[in-house]
Amino acid sequence: MVSLGCPKALVDSEQILTQLRAEGYVISPSYNDADMVVVNTCGFIDAAVAESLDAIGEALKENGKVIVTGCLGARSDVVLEAHPQVLAVTGPHAAAEVMAAVHRHLPRPHDPFESLIPPQGVKLTPKHYAYLKISEGCNHRCTFCIIPSLRGDLVSRPVGEVMQEAENLVKAGVRELLVISQDTSAYGVDVRYRSGFWGGRPLRTRMTELAKALGELGVWVRLHYVYPYPHVDEVIPLMAEGKILPYLDVPFQHASPRILRAMKRPGDVEGTLARIRRWREVCPEIAIRSTFIAGFPGETEADFELLLDFLREAELDRVGCFAYSPVEGATANALPGAVPEEVKQDRVAQLMALQAEISAAKLQRKIGKTLTVLVDEVDEEGAVGRSKADAPEIDGLVFIEGGVGLQPGDFVEVEIVDADEHDLWGRAV
Ligand code: SF4
């Protein structure tokens, strides 16, 4: 470790060294004995920049394997212009990113306890797909929800750490990453979209930039729990270009402006419909999934009709609906006009029946098309998988005839021959 700069940089160096030691790396007093050099730079004034660039040059000459961190690292273009051979560049306070770079270029020494744990961690999902949690907590205060009181306000995970986890999962055989959080589109709001580092280059803590970077990993990337903010429009071109899956899970929750206001959710229903139309213009293939609540306190027949009208017009691909449930601690419980249980259940049934018709009509249009399918299960009757429009557990399935030799995790082209209101049937081609 070559540590330059002020006491704040020194503390960063100490944290990196502490982590290195905790993981079993040994710190060497000379370039020659080291397998790698971390240079913690200063970029305060021109003289400090020159000193930092000299130190990087010396480490490259004497050792050859160099990771750059610290204040000058925040200007990675300056570092890379002078020393393009460095292995990675991170900004200040980036111990996690530095450790990720160290792990990439100098894998951890064997640890008899930790080495039993695979690099992707212990997963409960099948080997070929995995959930990638990017943040915890939520800044909204939807009146039916108690998540903010349980988990607090939004805390975004560092983008370098998220990308490292994604890379580890892909290396371990994951073919589909499902991005989750309470509010995926708010990713990075809490850290003012600060830049982190991944693969030696700066990367902003922001949904669009994260989606783009995940799209480079060569696997399916599916976005869940996207709150309908205007900047969500930015990810639709990535879907049209095939970088991430043309799939958006946006929980709209209702479509009566009055009920949306009572829920403390965005209430511009006409605007939402216009945006859905625009998304489809940009990416005709897009599958939109949403969830709704029926029987929210104060919901009248007229409000419920507005919700059904919205569904008829929006023609969403996948819909889930829950009867309002008065969770203890939710502020909505104090609202007047509680809806009787049987009315709630009746509305859920009406909504799901309408959606089944919409879904059946949409799936009929897929007959005759050839879709890429990710195989989930194989048994003696054939294989079962999912198209790009189907998330695991919650959406439909594709039942594949033929397909001898298919394995879970394989991608296969399937010609669709039949459909009902949820699932598709097809032949491997
Ligand atoms: S429903 Fe979602 S967006 Fe609303 S407060 Fe709960 S977690 Fe946040």
Short mmCIF file of C-alpha atoms and ligand atoms in Angstrom, two decimals:
data_model
loop_
_atom_site.label_atom_id
_atom_site.label_comp_id
_atom_site.label_asym_id
_atom_site.label_seq_id
_atom_site.Cartn_x
_atom_site.Cartn_y
_atom_site.Cartn_z
CA MET A 1 0.00 0.00 0.00
CA VAL A 2 1.36 3.39 -1.01
CA SER A 3 -0.66 5.98 0.90
CA LEU A 4 -0.51 9.64 -0.10
CA GLY A 5 -2.54 12.67 0.92
CA CYS A 6 -4.44 13.90 3.95
CA PRO A 7 -5.60 12.11 7.12
CA LYS A 8 -8.95 11.27 5.45
CA ALA A 9 -7.02 9.37 2.79
CA LEU A 10 -4.95 7.74 5.51
CA VAL A 11 -8.10 6.47 7.20
CA ASP A 12 -9.25 5.06 3.85
CA SER A 13 -5.89 3.27 3.54
CA GLU A 14 -6.27 1.89 7.06
CA GLN A 15 -9.72 0.57 6.24
CA ILE A 16 -8.47 -1.13 3.10
CA LEU A 17 -5.50 -2.63 4.95
CA THR A 18 -7.75 -3.80 7.77
CA GLN A 19 -10.06 -5.51 5.31
CA LEU A 20 -7.12 -7.06 3.45
CA ARG A 21 -5.72 -8.44 6.70
CA ALA A 22 -9.15 -9.64 7.81
CA GLU A 23 -9.41 -11.64 4.59
CA GLY A 24 -6.01 -13.23 5.07
CA TYR A 25 -3.87 -11.09 2.75
CA VAL A 26 -0.39 -10.24 4.06
CA ILE A 27 0.99 -6.72 3.78
CA SER A 28 4.46 -6.50 2.26
CA PRO A 29 7.04 -3.80 3.09
CA SER A 30 8.56 -3.80 -0.43
CA TYR A 31 7.43 -3.77 -4.04
CA ASN A 32 9.36 -6.91 -4.84
CA ASP A 33 7.66 -9.14 -2.27
CA ALA A 34 4.18 -7.90 -3.12
CA ASP A 35 1.77 -9.56 -5.58
CA MET A 36 0.02 -6.26 -6.10
CA VAL A 37 0.26 -2.58 -5.09
CA VAL A 38 -2.63 -0.33 -4.04
CA VAL A 39 -1.82 3.36 -4.51
CA ASN A 40 -4.08 5.70 -2.53
CA THR A 41 -3.71 9.04 -4.30
CA CYS A 42 -4.25 12.71 -3.56
CA GLY A 43 -5.68 15.12 -6.12
CA PHE A 44 -5.96 18.32 -4.11
CA ILE A 45 -3.50 20.58 -5.97
CA ASP A 46 -1.40 20.17 -9.12
CA ALA A 47 1.69 19.19 -7.12
CA ALA A 48 -0.28 16.43 -5.37
CA VAL A 49 -1.58 15.19 -8.74
CA ALA A 50 1.99 15.03 -10.09
CA GLU A 51 3.21 13.23 -6.97
CA SER A 52 0.35 10.73 -7.22
CA LEU A 53 0.99 10.06 -10.91
CA ASP A 54 4.72 9.56 -10.13
CA ALA A 55 3.88 7.13 -7.34
CA ILE A 56 1.63 5.13 -9.70
CA GLY A 57 4.42 5.10 -12.31
CA GLU A 58 6.94 3.87 -9.76
CA ALA A 59 4.64 1.10 -8.54
CA LEU A 60 4.01 -0.01 -12.13
CA LYS A 61 7.74 -0.06 -12.86
CA GLU A 62 8.73 -1.85 -9.67
CA ASN A 63 5.81 -4.27 -9.40
CA GLY A 64 3.49 -4.07 -12.42
CA LYS A 65 0.12 -4.90 -10.82
CA VAL A 66 -1.42 -1.67 -9.56
CA ILE A 67 -4.85 -0.61 -8.29
CA VAL A 68 -5.41 3.13 -7.89
CA THR A 69 -7.79 4.61 -5.33
CA GLY A 70 -8.29 7.97 -3.58
CA CYS A 71 -9.06 11.51 -4.66
CA LEU A 72 -7.17 11.44 -7.94
CA GLY A 73 -8.95 8.17 -8.69
CA ALA A 74 -12.18 10.17 -8.87
CA ARG A 75 -10.67 11.66 -12.04
CA SER A 76 -10.04 8.28 -13.62
CA ASP A 77 -9.47 9.86 -17.07
CA VAL A 78 -6.35 11.64 -15.72
CA VAL A 79 -4.99 8.41 -14.22
CA LEU A 80 -5.78 6.26 -17.24
CA GLU A 81 -4.32 8.78 -19.67
CA ALA A 82 -1.00 8.77 -17.83
CA HIS A 83 -1.01 5.08 -16.87
CA PRO A 84 -3.39 2.99 -18.98
CA GLN A 85 -1.87 -0.24 -17.58
CA VAL A 86 -3.36 0.13 -14.09
CA LEU A 87 -5.73 -2.72 -13.23
CA ALA A 88 -8.50 -0.64 -11.66
CA VAL A 89 -9.25 2.92 -10.58
CA THR A 90 -11.63 3.88 -7.79
CA GLY A 91 -12.44 7.16 -6.06
CA PRO A 92 -12.00 7.98 -2.35
CA HIS A 93 -13.86 6.11 0.46
CA ALA A 94 -14.17 3.13 -1.83
CA ALA A 95 -12.87 0.27 0.28
CA ALA A 96 -15.56 -2.08 -1.12
CA GLU A 97 -14.61 -1.28 -4.73
CA VAL A 98 -10.89 -1.63 -3.96
CA MET A 99 -11.55 -5.01 -2.36
CA ALA A 100 -13.62 -6.05 -5.37
CA ALA A 101 -10.68 -5.15 -7.65
CA VAL A 102 -8.26 -7.02 -5.41
CA HIS A 103 -10.52 -10.10 -5.49
CA ARG A 104 -10.65 -9.90 -9.29
CA HIS A 105 -6.91 -9.71 -9.83
CA LEU A 106 -5.57 -11.50 -6.78
CA PRO A 107 -8.12 -14.04 -5.55
CA ARG A 108 -8.42 -14.43 -1.80
CA PRO A 109 -6.03 -16.83 -0.10
CA HIS A 110 -7.64 -20.09 0.93
CA ASP A 111 -9.56 -19.83 4.17
CA PRO A 112 -10.58 -23.18 5.67
CA PHE A 113 -13.91 -21.77 6.85
CA GLU A 114 -14.85 -19.11 4.31
CA SER A 115 -13.65 -21.06 1.27
CA LEU A 116 -16.53 -23.47 1.84
CA ILE A 117 -18.87 -20.66 0.85
CA PRO A 118 -19.20 -20.19 -2.93
CA PRO A 119 -18.26 -16.69 -4.21
CA GLN A 120 -21.87 -15.96 -5.17
CA GLY A 121 -22.97 -16.70 -1.58
CA VAL A 122 -25.59 -19.21 -0.53
CA LYS A 123 -28.66 -18.94 -2.75
CA LEU A 124 -32.16 -20.34 -2.31
CA THR A 125 -33.12 -19.89 -5.98
CA PRO A 126 -32.32 -22.48 -8.71
CA LYS A 127 -28.81 -22.22 -10.10
CA HIS A 128 -29.82 -20.37 -13.27
CA TYR A 129 -31.59 -17.31 -11.88
CA ALA A 130 -30.99 -15.07 -8.89
CA TYR A 131 -32.43 -12.01 -7.21
CA LEU A 132 -30.14 -9.00 -7.00
CA LYS A 133 -31.18 -6.66 -4.18
CA ILE A 134 -29.95 -3.14 -4.87
CA SER A 135 -31.35 -1.21 -1.91
CA GLU A 136 -33.24 -1.49 1.32
CA GLY A 137 -36.05 0.70 2.70
CA CYS A 138 -38.24 3.27 0.96
CA ASN A 139 -38.74 7.05 0.94
CA HIS A 140 -42.42 6.88 0.02
CA ARG A 141 -45.21 6.73 2.54
CA CYS A 142 -47.97 4.84 0.74
CA THR A 143 -50.76 4.77 3.30
CA PHE A 144 -51.42 1.01 2.98
CA CYS A 145 -47.79 0.02 3.54
CA ILE A 146 -45.68 -0.33 6.69
CA ILE A 147 -42.37 -1.14 4.99
CA PRO A 148 -40.86 2.33 5.65
CA SER A 149 -41.65 1.99 9.37
CA LEU A 150 -40.13 -1.50 9.43
CA ARG A 151 -37.08 -0.94 7.24
CA GLY A 152 -36.61 2.81 7.29
CA ASP A 153 -35.81 5.18 4.45
CA LEU A 154 -34.05 4.14 1.26
CA VAL A 155 -30.44 2.99 1.62
CA SER A 156 -28.82 2.12 -1.72
CA ARG A 157 -26.09 -0.49 -1.86
CA PRO A 158 -22.82 0.76 -3.39
CA VAL A 159 -23.02 0.25 -7.14
CA GLY A 160 -19.56 -1.41 -7.27
CA GLU A 161 -20.68 -3.96 -4.69
CA VAL A 162 -23.93 -4.67 -6.57
CA MET A 163 -22.00 -5.15 -9.84
CA GLN A 164 -19.46 -7.41 -8.14
CA GLU A 165 -22.26 -9.58 -6.78
CA ALA A 166 -23.88 -9.67 -10.23
CA GLU A 167 -20.58 -10.71 -11.83
CA ASN A 168 -20.05 -13.45 -9.24
CA LEU A 169 -23.56 -14.77 -9.88
CA VAL A 170 -23.00 -14.83 -13.64
CA LYS A 171 -19.66 -16.59 -13.18
CA ALA A 172 -21.46 -19.18 -11.05
CA GLY A 173 -23.88 -19.98 -13.91
CA VAL A 174 -26.78 -17.57 -13.34
CA ARG A 175 -28.51 -16.76 -16.65
CA GLU A 176 -31.12 -14.33 -15.37
CA LEU A 177 -30.74 -11.53 -12.82
CA LEU A 178 -33.90 -10.20 -11.20
CA VAL A 179 -33.28 -6.71 -9.88
CA ILE A 180 -35.32 -6.08 -6.73
CA SER A 181 -35.74 -3.49 -3.99
CA GLN A 182 -38.73 -1.65 -2.50
CA ASP A 183 -38.40 1.04 -5.18
CA THR A 184 -35.92 0.22 -7.92
CA SER A 185 -36.31 3.52 -9.77
CA ALA A 186 -35.22 5.44 -6.63
CA TYR A 187 -31.84 3.68 -6.60
CA GLY A 188 -29.15 6.17 -5.61
CA VAL A 189 -31.45 9.02 -4.50
CA ASP A 190 -30.10 8.73 -0.95
CA VAL A 191 -26.47 9.11 -2.10
CA ARG A 192 -27.34 11.80 -4.69
CA TYR A 193 -26.52 9.33 -7.47
CA ARG A 194 -22.87 9.33 -6.34
CA SER A 195 -20.36 7.69 -8.68
CA GLY A 196 -18.94 4.38 -7.58
CA PHE A 197 -16.53 2.26 -9.57
CA TRP A 198 -16.83 -0.95 -11.49
CA GLY A 199 -14.15 -2.56 -13.62
CA GLY A 200 -11.90 0.47 -13.15
CA ARG A 201 -14.41 2.97 -14.49
CA PRO A 202 -16.80 5.33 -12.74
CA LEU A 203 -20.42 4.24 -12.57
CA ARG A 204 -23.26 6.32 -11.11
CA THR A 205 -25.52 4.89 -8.44
CA ARG A 206 -28.61 5.23 -10.61
CA MET A 207 -31.11 2.80 -12.15
CA THR A 208 -30.39 3.59 -15.82
CA GLU A 209 -26.62 3.36 -15.41
CA LEU A 210 -26.93 0.18 -13.35
CA ALA A 211 -29.27 -1.39 -15.92
CA LYS A 212 -26.80 -0.52 -18.70
CA ALA A 213 -23.86 -2.04 -16.80
CA LEU A 214 -25.84 -5.18 -15.91
CA GLY A 215 -26.79 -5.43 -19.57
CA GLU A 216 -23.10 -5.86 -20.39
CA LEU A 217 -22.90 -9.11 -18.41
CA GLY A 218 -24.56 -11.09 -21.22
CA VAL A 219 -27.48 -12.52 -19.23
CA TRP A 220 -31.17 -11.68 -18.90
CA VAL A 221 -31.73 -8.66 -16.67
CA ARG A 222 -35.27 -8.09 -15.39
CA LEU A 223 -36.39 -4.98 -13.48
CA HIS A 224 -38.91 -5.35 -10.68
CA TYR A 225 -40.75 -2.86 -8.44
CA VAL A 226 -40.19 0.18 -10.59
CA TYR A 227 -42.12 3.18 -9.27
CA PRO A 228 -43.61 5.16 -12.18
CA TYR A 229 -41.18 8.12 -12.13
CA PRO A 230 -40.54 10.04 -15.38
CA HIS A 231 -36.90 8.87 -15.58
CA VAL A 232 -38.11 5.29 -15.98
CA ASP A 233 -38.55 6.29 -19.65
CA GLU A 234 -34.73 6.16 -19.94
CA VAL A 235 -34.54 2.38 -19.57
CA ILE A 236 -37.05 1.63 -22.35
CA PRO A 237 -34.48 2.22 -25.16
CA LEU A 238 -32.17 -0.27 -23.39
CA MET A 239 -34.98 -2.79 -23.69
CA ALA A 240 -35.54 -1.96 -27.36
CA GLU A 241 -31.80 -2.50 -27.99
CA GLY A 242 -31.89 -5.89 -26.26
CA LYS A 243 -29.53 -4.82 -23.44
CA ILE A 244 -32.03 -5.70 -20.72
CA LEU A 245 -35.27 -7.66 -20.91
CA PRO A 246 -38.27 -5.82 -22.37
CA TYR A 247 -40.11 -6.23 -19.08
CA LEU A 248 -41.20 -3.74 -16.49
CA ASP A 249 -42.87 -4.55 -13.20
CA VAL A 250 -44.60 -1.31 -12.16
CA PRO A 251 -47.00 -1.57 -9.22
CA PHE A 252 -49.66 1.01 -10.20
CA GLN A 253 -51.95 -0.06 -7.28
CA HIS A 254 -55.04 1.79 -8.55
CA ALA A 255 -56.36 4.03 -11.31
CA SER A 256 -58.85 6.29 -9.61
CA PRO A 257 -57.12 9.64 -8.95
CA ARG A 258 -59.09 9.99 -5.70
CA ILE A 259 -57.98 6.60 -4.39
CA LEU A 260 -54.40 7.13 -5.57
CA ARG A 261 -54.32 10.39 -3.62
CA ALA A 262 -55.64 8.60 -0.53
CA MET A 263 -52.91 6.00 -1.06
CA LYS A 264 -50.32 8.81 -1.45
CA ARG A 265 -49.34 7.45 -4.86
CA PRO A 266 -48.86 9.41 -8.13
CA GLY A 267 -52.37 10.26 -9.31
CA ASP A 268 -51.91 11.29 -12.96
CA VAL A 269 -53.72 8.36 -14.59
CA GLU A 270 -53.97 9.97 -18.04
CA GLY A 271 -50.23 10.69 -17.89
CA THR A 272 -49.56 7.07 -16.94
CA LEU A 273 -51.58 5.79 -19.91
CA ALA A 274 -49.76 8.18 -22.24
CA ARG A 275 -46.42 6.93 -20.91
CA ILE A 276 -47.40 3.30 -21.38
CA ARG A 277 -48.27 4.15 -25.00
CA ARG A 278 -44.88 5.85 -25.47
CA TRP A 279 -43.04 2.89 -23.92
CA ARG A 280 -44.76 0.61 -26.44
CA GLU A 281 -43.86 2.92 -29.32
CA VAL A 282 -40.18 2.77 -28.29
CA CYS A 283 -40.22 -0.95 -27.45
CA PRO A 284 -43.24 -2.76 -28.94
CA GLU A 285 -42.12 -6.01 -27.35
CA ILE A 286 -42.31 -4.66 -23.76
CA ALA A 287 -44.27 -6.75 -21.23
CA ILE A 288 -45.72 -4.69 -18.41
CA ARG A 289 -46.61 -6.32 -15.13
CA SER A 290 -48.47 -4.56 -12.36
CA THR A 291 -50.28 -5.12 -9.10
CA PHE A 292 -53.46 -3.49 -7.82
CA ILE A 293 -55.39 -3.23 -4.58
CA ALA A 294 -59.16 -3.61 -4.67
CA GLY A 295 -61.38 -2.47 -1.81
CA PHE A 296 -59.10 0.29 -0.46
CA PRO A 297 -60.98 2.32 2.22
CA GLY A 298 -63.37 4.72 0.54
CA GLU A 299 -63.31 2.91 -2.84
CA THR A 300 -66.73 3.36 -4.45
CA GLU A 301 -68.23 1.44 -7.37
CA ALA A 302 -67.29 4.42 -9.54
CA ASP A 303 -63.64 4.28 -8.40
CA PHE A 304 -63.55 0.57 -9.11
CA GLU A 305 -65.03 1.12 -12.57
CA LEU A 306 -62.22 3.61 -13.27
CA LEU A 307 -59.75 0.87 -12.37
CA LEU A 308 -61.43 -1.59 -14.76
CA ASP A 309 -61.47 1.09 -17.52
CA PHE A 310 -57.75 1.63 -16.97
CA LEU A 311 -57.07 -2.10 -17.35
CA ARG A 312 -59.12 -2.24 -20.57
CA GLU A 313 -57.18 0.67 -21.98
CA ALA A 314 -53.69 -0.18 -20.69
CA GLU A 315 -53.89 -3.85 -21.75
CA LEU A 316 -51.18 -4.83 -19.31
CA ASP A 317 -49.51 -8.17 -19.86
CA ARG A 318 -49.53 -9.48 -16.31
CA VAL A 319 -51.61 -8.34 -13.37
CA GLY A 320 -51.86 -9.33 -9.74
CA CYS A 321 -54.63 -8.06 -7.48
CA PHE A 322 -55.00 -8.13 -3.72
CA ALA A 323 -57.99 -7.31 -1.59
CA TYR A 324 -57.07 -4.41 0.71
CA SER A 325 -55.79 -5.82 3.94
CA PRO A 326 -55.66 -3.55 7.00
CA VAL A 327 -52.09 -4.26 8.05
CA GLU A 328 -51.51 -3.17 11.64
CA GLY A 329 -49.81 0.19 11.69
CA ALA A 330 -50.88 1.30 8.16
CA THR A 331 -52.29 4.83 8.20
CA ALA A 332 -54.95 3.88 5.62
CA ASN A 333 -56.77 1.89 8.30
CA ALA A 334 -57.93 5.17 9.84
CA LEU A 335 -59.55 6.33 6.57
CA PRO A 336 -63.35 6.34 6.42
CA GLY A 337 -65.38 4.06 4.17
CA ALA A 338 -64.01 0.60 4.92
CA VAL A 339 -65.19 -1.76 2.17
CA PRO A 340 -66.95 -4.96 3.37
CA GLU A 341 -64.89 -8.11 2.90
CA GLU A 342 -67.30 -9.76 0.43
CA VAL A 343 -67.32 -6.62 -1.73
CA LYS A 344 -63.51 -6.60 -1.75
CA GLN A 345 -63.38 -10.26 -2.77
CA ASP A 346 -66.01 -9.71 -5.46
CA ARG A 347 -64.00 -6.81 -6.91
CA VAL A 348 -60.80 -8.86 -6.93
CA ALA A 349 -62.65 -11.62 -8.80
CA GLN A 350 -64.11 -9.13 -11.32
CA LEU A 351 -60.73 -7.56 -11.92
CA MET A 352 -58.96 -10.88 -12.38
CA ALA A 353 -61.70 -12.12 -14.76
CA LEU A 354 -61.31 -9.01 -16.90
CA GLN A 355 -57.54 -9.35 -16.90
CA ALA A 356 -57.80 -13.04 -17.82
CA GLU A 357 -59.68 -12.00 -20.99
CA ILE A 358 -57.08 -9.34 -21.82
CA SER A 359 -54.22 -11.72 -21.13
CA ALA A 360 -55.77 -14.57 -23.15
CA ALA A 361 -56.21 -12.25 -26.15
CA LYS A 362 -52.62 -11.03 -25.85
CA LEU A 363 -51.22 -14.56 -25.55
CA GLN A 364 -53.28 -15.73 -28.58
CA ARG A 365 -51.33 -13.19 -30.64
CA LYS A 366 -48.11 -15.04 -29.76
CA ILE A 367 -49.24 -18.25 -31.50
CA GLY A 368 -47.08 -18.85 -34.55
CA LYS A 369 -44.21 -16.72 -33.21
CA THR A 370 -40.83 -18.09 -32.18
CA LEU A 371 -39.74 -16.98 -28.70
CA THR A 372 -36.51 -17.39 -26.76
CA VAL A 373 -37.24 -19.41 -23.65
CA LEU A 374 -35.12 -20.01 -20.55
CA VAL A 375 -35.60 -23.59 -19.37
CA ASP A 376 -36.54 -23.92 -15.67
CA GLU A 377 -37.34 -27.62 -15.33
CA VAL A 378 -37.04 -30.80 -17.35
CA ASP A 379 -39.00 -34.00 -16.78
CA GLU A 380 -39.97 -37.06 -18.81
CA GLU A 381 -42.80 -35.17 -20.58
CA GLY A 382 -40.61 -32.34 -21.79
CA ALA A 383 -39.31 -29.04 -20.53
CA VAL A 384 -40.92 -26.04 -18.86
CA GLY A 385 -39.48 -22.57 -19.18
CA ARG A 386 -40.26 -18.88 -19.40
CA SER A 387 -40.18 -16.31 -22.18
CA LYS A 388 -38.72 -12.81 -21.78
CA ALA A 389 -42.21 -11.68 -20.72
CA ASP A 390 -42.37 -14.04 -17.74
CA ALA A 391 -40.68 -13.62 -14.37
CA PRO A 392 -40.27 -16.75 -12.24
CA GLU A 393 -42.98 -17.61 -9.70
CA ILE A 394 -45.34 -14.77 -10.63
CA ASP A 395 -45.90 -14.87 -14.41
CA GLY A 396 -46.73 -17.53 -16.99
CA LEU A 397 -44.87 -20.59 -18.24
CA VAL A 398 -43.95 -22.01 -21.63
CA PHE A 399 -44.47 -25.78 -21.92
CA ILE A 400 -42.00 -27.14 -24.45
CA GLU A 401 -42.64 -30.28 -26.47
CA GLY A 402 -39.56 -32.08 -27.80
CA GLY A 403 -36.38 -30.37 -26.76
CA VAL A 404 -34.52 -33.60 -26.10
CA GLY A 405 -31.39 -33.01 -24.04
CA LEU A 406 -32.46 -29.64 -22.65
CA GLN A 407 -31.19 -28.73 -19.19
CA PRO A 408 -32.40 -26.13 -16.68
CA GLY A 409 -30.63 -22.88 -17.53
CA ASP A 410 -30.57 -23.51 -21.31
CA PHE A 411 -31.92 -20.94 -23.73
CA VAL A 412 -34.03 -22.49 -26.47
CA GLU A 413 -36.03 -21.13 -29.40
CA VAL A 414 -39.65 -22.26 -29.16
CA GLU A 415 -42.38 -21.97 -31.78
CA ILE A 416 -45.62 -21.19 -29.95
CA VAL A 417 -48.55 -23.42 -30.96
CA ASP A 418 -51.14 -22.84 -28.23
CA ALA A 419 -52.04 -20.48 -25.38
CA ASP A 420 -54.54 -20.01 -22.57
CA GLU A 421 -54.96 -16.98 -20.33
CA HIS A 422 -51.65 -17.51 -18.51
CA ASP A 423 -49.37 -19.99 -20.24
CA LEU A 424 -48.02 -20.89 -23.65
CA TRP A 425 -47.31 -24.23 -25.34
CA GLY A 426 -44.72 -24.70 -28.06
CA ARG A 427 -42.18 -26.85 -29.87
CA ALA A 428 -38.43 -26.47 -29.63
CA VAL A 429 -37.05 -25.45 -33.04
S1 SF4 B 1 -45.77 0.44 -1.23
FE1 SF4 B 1 -43.69 0.42 -2.02
S2 SF4 B 1 -43.34 2.55 -2.62
FE2 SF4 B 1 -45.07 2.57 -1.19
S3 SF4 B 1 -44.19 2.90 0.85
FE3 SF4 B 1 -44.40 0.68 0.55
S4 SF4 B 1 -42.42 0.05 -0.21
FE4 SF4 B 1 -42.52 2.25 -0.51
#
